[in-house]
Coordinates of C-alpha atoms and ligand atoms in Angstrom, one line a residue:
M1 CA 13.8 9.9 0.7
A2 CA 15.6 9.5 -2.8
R3 CA 17.0 6.1 -2.0
A4 CA 13.6 4.8 -0.9
R5 CA 12.0 6.1 -4.1
K6 CA 14.3 3.9 -6.3
L7 CA 14.1 0.8 -4.5
K8 CA 13.0 -1.8 -6.9
N9 CA 10.1 -4.1 -6.0
P10 CA 11.1 -7.5 -6.3
V11 CA 7.9 -9.2 -5.8
P12 CA 5.6 -9.2 -9.1
S13 CA 1.9 -8.7 -8.8
T14 CA 0.5 -12.0 -9.0
P15 CA -2.5 -13.7 -7.8
E16 CA -0.5 -15.3 -5.1
S17 CA 1.2 -12.1 -3.9
L18 CA -2.0 -10.2 -4.0
A19 CA -3.8 -13.0 -2.0
A20 CA -1.0 -12.8 0.6
G21 CA -1.1 -8.9 0.6
L22 CA -4.8 -9.1 1.0
L23 CA -4.4 -11.3 4.2
A24 CA -1.7 -9.1 6.0
Y25 CA -3.8 -5.9 4.9
Q26 CA -6.6 -7.3 6.9
Q27 CA -4.5 -8.3 9.8
H28 CA -2.4 -5.2 10.2
C29 CA -3.8 -2.2 8.1
Q30 CA -7.5 -2.5 7.6
R31 CA -8.5 -1.1 11.0
C32 CA -7.0 2.5 10.0
H33 CA -7.0 2.3 6.2
G34 CA -10.3 0.6 5.6
A35 CA -11.5 -2.5 3.7
A36 CA -11.8 -0.4 0.6
G37 CA -8.5 1.3 1.1
D38 CA -10.1 4.9 1.3
G39 CA -8.6 5.6 4.7
K40 CA -11.9 5.0 6.8
G41 CA -11.2 2.3 9.0
E42 CA -12.9 1.8 12.3
K43 CA -9.8 3.5 14.1
A44 CA -9.3 6.4 11.4
A45 CA -11.6 8.8 13.5
E46 CA -9.4 8.4 16.8
L47 CA -6.2 9.3 14.8
A48 CA -4.7 12.9 15.1
V49 CA -3.6 12.4 11.2
A50 CA -6.1 10.9 8.7
P51 CA -4.7 7.9 6.8
G52 CA -4.3 8.4 3.0
D53 CA -6.6 7.3 0.5
F54 CA -5.2 4.4 -1.6
T55 CA -8.3 4.7 -4.0
D56 CA -6.8 8.0 -5.4
A57 CA -4.8 7.1 -8.5
K58 CA -3.6 10.6 -8.9
T59 CA -2.0 10.6 -5.5
M60 CA -0.9 7.0 -5.7
D61 CA 0.6 7.3 -9.2
R62 CA 2.8 10.0 -7.7
V63 CA 4.5 7.7 -5.4
T64 CA 6.8 4.7 -6.2
D65 CA 6.6 1.3 -4.9
G66 CA 9.6 2.2 -3.0
E67 CA 8.3 4.9 -0.9
I68 CA 5.1 2.9 -0.2
F69 CA 7.4 0.0 1.0
W70 CA 9.5 2.7 3.1
Q71 CA 6.3 4.0 4.6
I72 CA 5.2 0.5 5.6
S73 CA 8.7 -0.3 7.0
E74 CA 9.4 2.8 8.9
G75 CA 5.8 4.0 9.7
R76 CA 4.9 7.8 10.5
L77 CA 3.1 8.4 13.4
P78 CA 0.4 7.7 14.1
M79 CA 1.2 4.9 11.8
P80 CA 3.2 2.1 13.5
A81 CA 6.5 0.8 11.9
F82 CA 6.0 -2.7 10.4
K83 CA 9.6 -3.6 9.5
D84 CA 10.1 -5.7 12.8
K85 CA 6.6 -7.3 12.4
L86 CA 6.6 -8.1 8.7
G87 CA 9.1 -9.6 6.7
E88 CA 10.6 -8.1 3.5
T89 CA 8.5 -10.1 1.2
E90 CA 5.3 -9.5 3.2
R91 CA 5.8 -6.0 2.9
W92 CA 6.3 -6.0 -0.8
E93 CA 3.1 -8.1 -1.2
L94 CA 1.3 -5.3 1.0
V95 CA 2.7 -2.7 -1.8
D96 CA 1.3 -4.9 -4.6
Y97 CA -2.0 -5.2 -2.8
I98 CA -2.4 -1.5 -2.1
R99 CA -1.9 -0.8 -5.8
T100 CA -4.8 -2.5 -6.5
F101 CA -7.1 -0.2 -4.8
S102 CA -6.1 2.4 -7.4
R103 CA -5.3 0.0 -10.4
K104 CA -6.7 -2.9 -11.9
A105 CA -5.0 -5.8 -10.7
P106 CA -3.1 -7.9 -13.7
A107 CA -5.4 -10.9 -12.8
A108 CA -8.5 -9.1 -13.5
S109 CA -7.2 -7.4 -16.7
S110 CA -8.3 -10.0 -18.9
T111 CA -11.7 -8.2 -18.9
G112 CA -10.1 -5.4 -20.9
P113 CA -7.8 -2.2 -20.0
A114 CA -8.7 -0.3 -16.9
P115 CA -11.0 2.3 -18.2
H116 CA -10.5 4.9 -15.5
R117 CA -6.6 5.3 -16.2
A118 CA -6.7 8.6 -18.0
Q119 CA -3.6 9.5 -20.1
P120 CA -1.8 12.5 -18.7
Ligands
HEC1 C1 -2.7 3.1 13.7 C2 -3.5 3.4 12.3 C3 -2.5 2.8 11.0 C4 -2.1 1.3 10.8 C5 -2.5 0.3 11.8 C6 -1.6 1.5 9.4 N1 -1.4 2.8 9.0 FE1 -0.7 3.5 7.3 N2 -1.1 5.3 7.7 C7 -1.7 5.6 8.8 C8 -1.9 7.3 8.8 C9 -2.4 8.0 9.8 C10 -1.1 7.6 7.7 C11 -0.8 9.1 7.2 C12 0.7 9.5 7.8 C13 1.0 10.9 7.7 O1 0.4 11.3 6.5 O2 1.9 11.5 8.1 C14 -0.6 6.1 7.1 C15 -0.1 6.3 5.7 C16 0.3 5.3 5.1 C17 0.9 5.1 3.8 C18 1.6 6.4 3.0 C19 0.5 6.9 2.1 C20 -0.2 8.1 2.6 O3 -1.3 8.1 2.1 O4 0.4 8.8 3.2 C21 1.1 3.9 3.3 C22 1.7 3.5 2.0 C23 0.5 3.1 4.4 N3 -0.1 3.9 5.4 C24 0.4 1.7 4.4 C25 0.0 1.0 5.6 C26 0.0 -0.5 5.6 C27 0.4 -1.5 4.3 C28 -0.2 -0.9 6.7 C29 -0.5 -2.3 7.3 C30 0.9 -3.1 7.3 C31 -0.6 0.4 7.5 N4 -0.6 1.3 6.7 C32 -1.1 0.4 8.8 C33 -2.3 4.9 9.7 C34 -2.2 3.6 9.9

């Protein structure tokens, strides 16, 4: 999906966007993807395909914001599509929020650089 890959995230990761993302996540995503983003939500065991692990920085660093946005918008069975349920801004806020499972949120970085981000 070359086009999705290059989509630019118009919603910067701020405490406000992350708070909105958290709310939407709890409402729409947590039951499958888990409160910790590790793919171990209460419904996960019933699914034919396991949800991804958002805490895995190696995997998450390979996908662009655009690809995450695309996945949320279009879904991929058994994950439903959310483009008719959530507005564009809400979906980008979710992208920002999902990033926090594998990266330090900018708001929290005043305590110093994220220690676990190894240089390639
Ligand atoms: C019914 C359970 C379910 C719900 C609800 C759900 N997902 Fe998923 N999601 C999945 C599954 C299963 C996959 C893996 C699909 C695949 O690999 O083909 C997935 C994959 C993804 C991916 C791609 C990354 C990856 O590891 O494959 C993203 C991003 C994602 N989901 C975000 C979300 C967001 C954001 C929401 C809430 C708006 C959400 N999902 C709601 C089940 C769900």
